[in-house]
Amino acid sequence: MLDYQKQFIQYSLDCGVLKFGEFHLKSGRISPYFFNTGLFNSGAQLAKLGQFYAQALIHSGLKVDILYGPAYKGIPLVSAASIAYAQMQDSDIPFAFNRKEAKDHGEGGNLVGAPLKGNVLILDDVITAGTSVRESVVIINAAGATPAGVLIALDRQEKGENDISAIQEVSQRYAMPVISIIALEHIIEFIAGDKSYNVHIAAIKEYQKQYGI
Ligand code: OMP
């Protein structure tokens, strides 16, 4: 595990973003942990979150022309990540996001920000079934650009509808990489070494037996 990944897990615990207990997921599964990026909800926390996204992008070595954040949760993510990237690297990546409601006056259209062209990196929080990524790919293709990858905060490493994970499905179907700041395996490794959280490992391993990949 890399240093920034350890820091991200610690920060997520500190901010109450990573929680243990019993949570009902969108998929109907009951999970012993939940990762709620919406709780990074102050200026300082969002700035720090942007730095973690930028670090994961830099570490991946992926070269992209524009960052795209699907509304609504993706909007602060692309804004924060592009600011952090410009501060950490000597280069500037434009960003764009969509509106959920079409606008028929002013500049019109559903897209806001820089023109969607070239290789586009989609930023999201957590992929479970991959619904939001599929919608983004349609929007990017319709704009004549190329979906070139997905960057998320957490890879839950669990099965989708088939025996592979929703992330594997996305990367195979669209032939693009899915990068995550951390994956469940990192959370397990981290809490194994932490007396106040290691009691949750048994429940997570049980969940993994059922749904893990
Ligand atoms: P898909 O768009 O179907 O891939 O679902 C992803 C969504 O699951 C996220 O955008 C969240 O609303 C939710 N989620 C989390 O944010 N964190 C988790 O740990 C688990 C889920 C989830 O419900 O599966």
PDB file of C-alpha atoms and ligand atoms in Angstrom:
ATOM      1  CA  MET A   1       0.000   0.000   0.000  1.00  0.00           C
ATOM      2  CA  LEU A   2       1.325   3.434  -0.918  1.00  0.00           C
ATOM      3  CA  ASP A   3       1.660   6.283   1.580  1.00  0.00           C
ATOM      4  CA  TYR A   4      -1.090   8.379   0.003  1.00  0.00           C
ATOM      5  CA  GLN A   5      -3.438   5.378   0.186  1.00  0.00           C
ATOM      6  CA  LYS A   6      -2.780   4.961   3.924  1.00  0.00           C
ATOM      7  CA  GLN A   7      -3.328   8.687   4.421  1.00  0.00           C
ATOM      8  CA  PHE A   8      -6.555   8.539   2.453  1.00  0.00           C
ATOM      9  CA  ILE A   9      -7.951   5.723   4.619  1.00  0.00           C
ATOM     10  CA  GLN A  10      -6.974   7.521   7.830  1.00  0.00           C
ATOM     11  CA  TYR A  11      -8.515  10.744   6.532  1.00  0.00           C
ATOM     12  CA  SER A  12     -11.716   8.946   5.505  1.00  0.00           C
ATOM     13  CA  LEU A  13     -12.001   7.471   9.010  1.00  0.00           C
ATOM     14  CA  ASP A  14     -11.324  10.869  10.595  1.00  0.00           C
ATOM     15  CA  CYS A  15     -14.022  12.544   8.469  1.00  0.00           C
ATOM     16  CA  GLY A  16     -16.594   9.774   9.079  1.00  0.00           C
ATOM     17  CA  VAL A  17     -16.579   8.922   5.354  1.00  0.00           C
ATOM     18  CA  LEU A  18     -15.556   5.318   6.003  1.00  0.00           C
ATOM     19  CA  LYS A  19     -17.890   3.686   8.512  1.00  0.00           C
ATOM     20  CA  PHE A  20     -18.423   0.194   9.859  1.00  0.00           C
ATOM     21  CA  GLY A  21     -21.787  -1.294  10.868  1.00  0.00           C
ATOM     22  CA  GLU A  22     -24.706  -2.532   8.792  1.00  0.00           C
ATOM     23  CA  PHE A  23     -25.555  -0.664   5.597  1.00  0.00           C
ATOM     24  CA  HIS A  24     -28.117  -1.313   2.884  1.00  0.00           C
ATOM     25  CA  LEU A  25     -26.552  -0.773  -0.530  1.00  0.00           C
ATOM     26  CA  LYS A  26     -28.194   0.344  -3.760  1.00  0.00           C
ATOM     27  CA  SER A  27     -27.769  -3.272  -4.929  1.00  0.00           C
ATOM     28  CA  GLY A  28     -29.825  -4.555  -1.969  1.00  0.00           C
ATOM     29  CA  ARG A  29     -26.772  -6.120  -0.325  1.00  0.00           C
ATOM     30  CA  ILE A  30     -26.160  -5.532   3.365  1.00  0.00           C
ATOM     31  CA  SER A  31     -22.595  -4.403   3.790  1.00  0.00           C
ATOM     32  CA  PRO A  32     -20.504  -4.248   6.989  1.00  0.00           C
ATOM     33  CA  TYR A  33     -18.892  -1.022   5.773  1.00  0.00           C
ATOM     34  CA  PHE A  34     -19.866   2.061   3.791  1.00  0.00           C
ATOM     35  CA  PHE A  35     -17.887   4.777   2.067  1.00  0.00           C
ATOM     36  CA  ASN A  36     -19.739   8.083   1.758  1.00  0.00           C
ATOM     37  CA  THR A  37     -17.646  10.665  -0.123  1.00  0.00           C
ATOM     38  CA  GLY A  38     -20.491  13.170   0.324  1.00  0.00           C
ATOM     39  CA  LEU A  39     -19.212  13.628   3.877  1.00  0.00           C
ATOM     40  CA  PHE A  40     -16.056  15.339   2.597  1.00  0.00           C
ATOM     41  CA  ASN A  41     -18.146  18.470   2.869  1.00  0.00           C
ATOM     42  CA  SER A  42     -16.000  21.435   3.835  1.00  0.00           C
ATOM     43  CA  GLY A  43     -13.532  23.489   1.800  1.00  0.00           C
ATOM     44  CA  ALA A  44     -10.480  21.974   3.484  1.00  0.00           C
ATOM     45  CA  GLN A  45     -11.825  18.428   3.165  1.00  0.00           C
ATOM     46  CA  LEU A  46     -12.726  18.874  -0.508  1.00  0.00           C
ATOM     47  CA  ALA A  47      -9.279  20.343  -1.225  1.00  0.00           C
ATOM     48  CA  LYS A  48      -7.660  17.326   0.376  1.00  0.00           C
ATOM     49  CA  LEU A  49      -9.949  14.914  -1.472  1.00  0.00           C
ATOM     50  CA  GLY A  50      -8.920  16.590  -4.745  1.00  0.00           C
ATOM     51  CA  GLN A  51      -5.274  15.978  -3.874  1.00  0.00           C
ATOM     52  CA  PHE A  52      -5.902  12.260  -3.376  1.00  0.00           C
ATOM     53  CA  TYR A  53      -7.662  12.010  -6.747  1.00  0.00           C
ATOM     54  CA  ALA A  54      -4.798  13.905  -8.414  1.00  0.00           C
ATOM     55  CA  GLN A  55      -2.228  11.647  -6.729  1.00  0.00           C
ATOM     56  CA  ALA A  56      -3.997   8.517  -7.996  1.00  0.00           C
ATOM     57  CA  LEU A  57      -4.106   9.986 -11.503  1.00  0.00           C
ATOM     58  CA  ILE A  58      -0.414  10.899 -11.428  1.00  0.00           C
ATOM     59  CA  HIS A  59       0.509   7.483 -10.024  1.00  0.00           C
ATOM     60  CA  SER A  60      -1.467   5.728 -12.796  1.00  0.00           C
ATOM     61  CA  GLY A  61       0.602   7.436 -15.494  1.00  0.00           C
ATOM     62  CA  LEU A  62      -2.573   7.830 -17.574  1.00  0.00           C
ATOM     63  CA  LYS A  63      -2.482  10.790 -19.962  1.00  0.00           C
ATOM     64  CA  VAL A  64      -5.853  12.433 -20.498  1.00  0.00           C
ATOM     65  CA  ASP A  65      -7.079  15.633 -22.137  1.00  0.00           C
ATOM     66  CA  ILE A  66     -10.046  16.447 -19.921  1.00  0.00           C
ATOM     67  CA  LEU A  67     -11.729  15.399 -16.666  1.00  0.00           C
ATOM     68  CA  TYR A  68     -15.468  14.732 -16.694  1.00  0.00           C
ATOM     69  CA  GLY A  69     -17.668  14.653 -13.579  1.00  0.00           C
ATOM     70  CA  PRO A  70     -21.191  13.214 -13.906  1.00  0.00           C
ATOM     71  CA  ALA A  71     -23.781  15.341 -12.075  1.00  0.00           C
ATOM     72  CA  TYR A  72     -24.211  15.765  -9.232  1.00  0.00           C
ATOM     73  CA  LYS A  73     -21.550  14.083  -7.149  1.00  0.00           C
ATOM     74  CA  GLY A  74     -18.942  14.247  -9.919  1.00  0.00           C
ATOM     75  CA  ILE A  75     -19.080  18.060 -10.098  1.00  0.00           C
ATOM     76  CA  PRO A  76     -17.125  18.884  -6.926  1.00  0.00           C
ATOM     77  CA  LEU A  77     -14.867  15.919  -7.661  1.00  0.00           C
ATOM     78  CA  VAL A  78     -13.649  17.217 -11.061  1.00  0.00           C
ATOM     79  CA  SER A  79     -13.386  20.762  -9.725  1.00  0.00           C
ATOM     80  CA  ALA A  80     -11.267  19.731  -6.735  1.00  0.00           C
ATOM     81  CA  ALA A  81      -9.159  17.193  -8.650  1.00  0.00           C
ATOM     82  CA  SER A  82      -8.318  19.600 -11.472  1.00  0.00           C
ATOM     83  CA  ILE A  83      -7.269  22.344  -9.015  1.00  0.00           C
ATOM     84  CA  ALA A  84      -5.089  19.874  -7.088  1.00  0.00           C
ATOM     85  CA  TYR A  85      -3.576  18.490 -10.301  1.00  0.00           C
ATOM     86  CA  ALA A  86      -2.625  21.978 -11.525  1.00  0.00           C
ATOM     87  CA  GLN A  87      -0.989  22.704  -8.166  1.00  0.00           C
ATOM     88  CA  MET A  88       0.903  19.403  -8.011  1.00  0.00           C
ATOM     89  CA  GLN A  89       2.000  19.147 -11.659  1.00  0.00           C
ATOM     90  CA  ASP A  90       3.231  21.790 -13.993  1.00  0.00           C
ATOM     91  CA  SER A  91       0.231  21.305 -16.255  1.00  0.00           C
ATOM     92  CA  ASP A  92      -3.419  22.166 -16.373  1.00  0.00           C
ATOM     93  CA  ILE A  93      -6.221  19.729 -17.266  1.00  0.00           C
ATOM     94  CA  PRO A  94      -9.565  21.238 -18.311  1.00  0.00           C
ATOM     95  CA  PHE A  95     -12.766  19.861 -16.835  1.00  0.00           C
ATOM     96  CA  ALA A  96     -16.437  19.528 -17.741  1.00  0.00           C
ATOM     97  CA  PHE A  97     -19.620  18.186 -16.219  1.00  0.00           C
ATOM     98  CA  ASN A  98     -23.213  17.634 -17.278  1.00  0.00           C
ATOM     99  CA  ARG A  99     -26.501  19.147 -16.214  1.00  0.00           C
ATOM    100  CA  LYS A 100     -29.234  16.746 -15.238  1.00  0.00           C
ATOM    101  CA  GLU A 101     -31.850  19.039 -16.785  1.00  0.00           C
ATOM    102  CA  ALA A 102     -31.447  20.282 -20.367  1.00  0.00           C
ATOM    103  CA  LYS A 103     -31.237  24.071 -20.752  1.00  0.00           C
ATOM    104  CA  ASP A 104     -32.985  25.651 -23.740  1.00  0.00           C
ATOM    105  CA  HIS A 105     -31.770  29.240 -23.385  1.00  0.00           C
ATOM    106  CA  GLY A 106     -28.433  31.012 -22.894  1.00  0.00           C
ATOM    107  CA  GLU A 107     -25.601  28.784 -24.035  1.00  0.00           C
ATOM    108  CA  GLY A 108     -27.993  25.799 -24.165  1.00  0.00           C
ATOM    109  CA  GLY A 109     -27.020  22.163 -24.033  1.00  0.00           C
ATOM    110  CA  ASN A 110     -26.314  19.729 -21.241  1.00  0.00           C
ATOM    111  CA  LEU A 111     -22.594  20.187 -20.840  1.00  0.00           C
ATOM    112  CA  VAL A 112     -20.812  22.814 -18.784  1.00  0.00           C
ATOM    113  CA  GLY A 113     -17.113  23.612 -18.691  1.00  0.00           C
ATOM    114  CA  ALA A 114     -14.413  22.940 -21.265  1.00  0.00           C
ATOM    115  CA  PRO A 115     -15.409  21.357 -24.609  1.00  0.00           C
ATOM    116  CA  LEU A 116     -15.485  17.565 -24.367  1.00  0.00           C
ATOM    117  CA  LYS A 117     -12.810  16.420 -26.815  1.00  0.00           C
ATOM    118  CA  GLY A 118      -9.885  14.030 -26.915  1.00  0.00           C
ATOM    119  CA  ASN A 119      -9.343  11.461 -24.182  1.00  0.00           C
ATOM    120  CA  VAL A 120     -11.774  11.919 -21.323  1.00  0.00           C
ATOM    121  CA  LEU A 121     -11.301  10.664 -17.763  1.00  0.00           C
ATOM    122  CA  ILE A 122     -14.564  10.111 -15.859  1.00  0.00           C
ATOM    123  CA  LEU A 123     -14.405  10.895 -12.132  1.00  0.00           C
ATOM    124  CA  ASP A 124     -16.814   9.234  -9.750  1.00  0.00           C
ATOM    125  CA  ASP A 125     -16.992   8.218  -6.091  1.00  0.00           C
ATOM    126  CA  VAL A 126     -17.797   4.508  -5.780  1.00  0.00           C
ATOM    127  CA  ILE A 127     -18.815   2.100  -8.528  1.00  0.00           C
ATOM    128  CA  THR A 128     -21.214  -0.618  -7.489  1.00  0.00           C
ATOM    129  CA  ALA A 129     -23.352  -1.533 -10.507  1.00  0.00           C
ATOM    130  CA  GLY A 130     -21.710   0.930 -12.912  1.00  0.00           C
ATOM    131  CA  THR A 131     -24.922   2.781 -13.865  1.00  0.00           C
ATOM    132  CA  SER A 132     -23.462   6.257 -13.765  1.00  0.00           C
ATOM    133  CA  VAL A 133     -20.384   5.255 -15.822  1.00  0.00           C
ATOM    134  CA  ARG A 134     -22.562   3.848 -18.605  1.00  0.00           C
ATOM    135  CA  GLU A 135     -24.478   7.155 -18.798  1.00  0.00           C
ATOM    136  CA  SER A 136     -21.210   9.112 -18.934  1.00  0.00           C
ATOM    137  CA  VAL A 137     -19.853   6.986 -21.786  1.00  0.00           C
ATOM    138  CA  VAL A 138     -22.986   7.758 -23.849  1.00  0.00           C
ATOM    139  CA  ILE A 139     -22.577  11.515 -23.230  1.00  0.00           C
ATOM    140  CA  ILE A 140     -18.849  11.475 -24.052  1.00  0.00           C
ATOM    141  CA  ASN A 141     -19.330   9.475 -27.266  1.00  0.00           C
ATOM    142  CA  ALA A 142     -22.212  11.746 -28.338  1.00  0.00           C
ATOM    143  CA  ALA A 143     -19.876  14.741 -27.974  1.00  0.00           C
ATOM    144  CA  GLY A 144     -17.387  13.054 -30.337  1.00  0.00           C
ATOM    145  CA  ALA A 145     -14.801  12.485 -27.590  1.00  0.00           C
ATOM    146  CA  THR A 146     -13.225   9.245 -26.331  1.00  0.00           C
ATOM    147  CA  PRO A 147     -13.876   7.758 -22.887  1.00  0.00           C
ATOM    148  CA  ALA A 148     -10.305   6.951 -21.805  1.00  0.00           C
ATOM    149  CA  GLY A 149     -10.674   5.815 -18.191  1.00  0.00           C
ATOM    150  CA  VAL A 150     -12.487   6.103 -14.893  1.00  0.00           C
ATOM    151  CA  LEU A 151     -11.048   7.373 -11.631  1.00  0.00           C
ATOM    152  CA  ILE A 152     -12.909   6.557  -8.429  1.00  0.00           C
ATOM    153  CA  ALA A 153     -12.230   6.841  -4.709  1.00  0.00           C
ATOM    154  CA  LEU A 154     -12.958   3.240  -3.692  1.00  0.00           C
ATOM    155  CA  ASP A 155     -13.027  -0.078  -5.522  1.00  0.00           C
ATOM    156  CA  ARG A 156     -15.285  -2.292  -3.374  1.00  0.00           C
ATOM    157  CA  GLN A 157     -13.942  -5.378  -5.205  1.00  0.00           C
ATOM    158  CA  GLU A 158     -17.262  -7.129  -5.322  1.00  0.00           C
ATOM    159  CA  LYS A 159     -19.210  -9.043  -7.942  1.00  0.00           C
ATOM    160  CA  GLY A 160     -21.597  -7.262 -10.262  1.00  0.00           C
ATOM    161  CA  GLU A 161     -24.415  -9.169 -11.917  1.00  0.00           C
ATOM    162  CA  ASN A 162     -22.013 -11.728 -13.392  1.00  0.00           C
ATOM    163  CA  ASP A 163     -19.052 -13.295 -11.642  1.00  0.00           C
ATOM    164  CA  ILE A 164     -16.757 -10.391 -12.379  1.00  0.00           C
ATOM    165  CA  SER A 165     -16.851  -7.039 -10.616  1.00  0.00           C
ATOM    166  CA  ALA A 166     -18.785  -4.096 -12.029  1.00  0.00           C
ATOM    167  CA  ILE A 167     -15.398  -2.418 -12.418  1.00  0.00           C
ATOM    168  CA  GLN A 168     -14.002  -5.291 -14.478  1.00  0.00           C
ATOM    169  CA  GLU A 169     -17.182  -5.223 -16.551  1.00  0.00           C
ATOM    170  CA  VAL A 170     -16.775  -1.488 -17.207  1.00  0.00           C
ATOM    171  CA  SER A 171     -13.116  -1.776 -18.141  1.00  0.00           C
ATOM    172  CA  GLN A 172     -13.702  -4.782 -20.419  1.00  0.00           C
ATOM    173  CA  ARG A 173     -16.795  -3.407 -22.110  1.00  0.00           C
ATOM    174  CA  TYR A 174     -15.311   0.003 -22.848  1.00  0.00           C
ATOM    175  CA  ALA A 175     -11.664  -1.116 -23.097  1.00  0.00           C
ATOM    176  CA  MET A 176     -10.478   1.507 -20.639  1.00  0.00           C
ATOM    177  CA  PRO A 177      -8.741   1.383 -17.254  1.00  0.00           C
ATOM    178  CA  VAL A 178     -10.555   1.980 -13.969  1.00  0.00           C
ATOM    179  CA  ILE A 179      -8.225   3.546 -11.404  1.00  0.00           C
ATOM    180  CA  SER A 180      -9.131   3.821  -7.733  1.00  0.00           C
ATOM    181  CA  ILE A 181      -7.461   5.726  -4.921  1.00  0.00           C
ATOM    182  CA  ILE A 182      -7.984   2.679  -2.695  1.00  0.00           C
ATOM    183  CA  ALA A 183      -9.602  -0.756  -2.847  1.00  0.00           C
ATOM    184  CA  LEU A 184     -11.220  -2.875  -0.147  1.00  0.00           C
ATOM    185  CA  GLU A 185      -7.983  -4.873   0.222  1.00  0.00           C
ATOM    186  CA  HIS A 186      -6.235  -1.675   1.366  1.00  0.00           C
ATOM    187  CA  ILE A 187      -8.932  -1.006   3.964  1.00  0.00           C
ATOM    188  CA  ILE A 188      -8.528  -4.548   5.316  1.00  0.00           C
ATOM    189  CA  GLU A 189      -4.739  -4.210   5.464  1.00  0.00           C
ATOM    190  CA  PHE A 190      -5.047  -0.834   7.191  1.00  0.00           C
ATOM    191  CA  ILE A 191      -7.548  -1.831   9.870  1.00  0.00           C
ATOM    192  CA  ALA A 192      -5.704  -5.095  10.572  1.00  0.00           C
ATOM    193  CA  GLY A 193      -2.981  -2.943  12.102  1.00  0.00           C
ATOM    194  CA  ASP A 194      -5.345  -0.692  14.064  1.00  0.00           C
ATOM    195  CA  LYS A 195      -6.691  -1.854  17.441  1.00  0.00           C
ATOM    196  CA  SER A 196      -9.790   0.355  17.339  1.00  0.00           C
ATOM    197  CA  TYR A 197     -10.970  -0.966  13.953  1.00  0.00           C
ATOM    198  CA  ASN A 198      -9.681  -4.523  13.596  1.00  0.00           C
ATOM    199  CA  VAL A 199     -12.828  -5.963  15.230  1.00  0.00           C
ATOM    200  CA  HIS A 200     -14.600  -5.308  11.906  1.00  0.00           C
ATOM    201  CA  ILE A 201     -12.364  -7.579   9.857  1.00  0.00           C
ATOM    202  CA  ALA A 202     -14.333 -10.775  10.526  1.00  0.00           C
ATOM    203  CA  ALA A 203     -17.593  -9.268   9.201  1.00  0.00           C
ATOM    204  CA  ILE A 204     -15.831  -7.842   6.136  1.00  0.00           C
ATOM    205  CA  LYS A 205     -14.209 -11.201   5.354  1.00  0.00           C
ATOM    206  CA  GLU A 206     -17.602 -12.901   5.696  1.00  0.00           C
ATOM    207  CA  TYR A 207     -19.113 -10.342   3.282  1.00  0.00           C
ATOM    208  CA  GLN A 208     -16.196 -10.901   0.893  1.00  0.00           C
ATOM    209  CA  LYS A 209     -16.860 -14.664   0.889  1.00  0.00           C
ATOM    210  CA  GLN A 210     -20.342 -13.962  -0.376  1.00  0.00           C
ATOM    211  CA  TYR A 211     -19.809 -11.052  -2.737  1.00  0.00           C
ATOM    212  CA  GLY A 212     -16.080 -10.566  -3.188  1.00  0.00           C
ATOM    213  CA  ILE A 213     -14.242 -11.171  -6.453  1.00  0.00           C
TER     214      ILE A 213
HETATM  215  P1  OMP B   1     -23.593   2.614  -9.344  1.00  0.00           P
HETATM  216  O1  OMP B   1     -23.821   3.945 -10.016  1.00  0.00           O
HETATM  217  O2  OMP B   1     -24.740   1.677  -9.591  1.00  0.00           O
HETATM  218  O3  OMP B   1     -22.263   1.984  -9.705  1.00  0.00           O
HETATM  219  O4  OMP B   1     -23.614   2.819  -7.740  1.00  0.00           O
HETATM  220  C1  OMP B   1     -22.663   3.601  -7.075  1.00  0.00           C
HETATM  221  C2  OMP B   1     -23.333   4.251  -5.886  1.00  0.00           C
HETATM  222  O5  OMP B   1     -23.433   3.386  -4.751  1.00  0.00           O
HETATM  223  C3  OMP B   1     -22.579   5.410  -5.323  1.00  0.00           C
HETATM  224  O6  OMP B   1     -22.642   6.542  -6.116  1.00  0.00           O
HETATM  225  C4  OMP B   1     -23.306   5.545  -3.957  1.00  0.00           C
HETATM  226  O7  OMP B   1     -24.548   6.165  -4.077  1.00  0.00           O
HETATM  227  C5  OMP B   1     -23.496   4.138  -3.523  1.00  0.00           C
HETATM  228  N1  OMP B   1     -22.493   3.597  -2.542  1.00  0.00           N
HETATM  229  C6  OMP B   1     -21.516   4.379  -1.933  1.00  0.00           C
HETATM  230  O8  OMP B   1     -21.428   5.595  -2.106  1.00  0.00           O
HETATM  231  N2  OMP B   1     -20.598   3.811  -1.080  1.00  0.00           N
HETATM  232  C7  OMP B   1     -20.573   2.497  -0.787  1.00  0.00           C
HETATM  233  O9  OMP B   1     -19.705   2.027  -0.018  1.00  0.00           O
HETATM  234  C8  OMP B   1     -21.580   1.677  -1.392  1.00  0.00           C
HETATM  235  C9  OMP B   1     -22.543   2.243  -2.237  1.00  0.00           C
HETATM  236  C10 OMP B   1     -23.636   1.387  -2.721  1.00  0.00           C
HETATM  237  O10 OMP B   1     -24.806   1.684  -2.436  1.00  0.00           O
HETATM  238  O11 OMP B   1     -23.318   0.334  -3.310  1.00  0.00           O
END
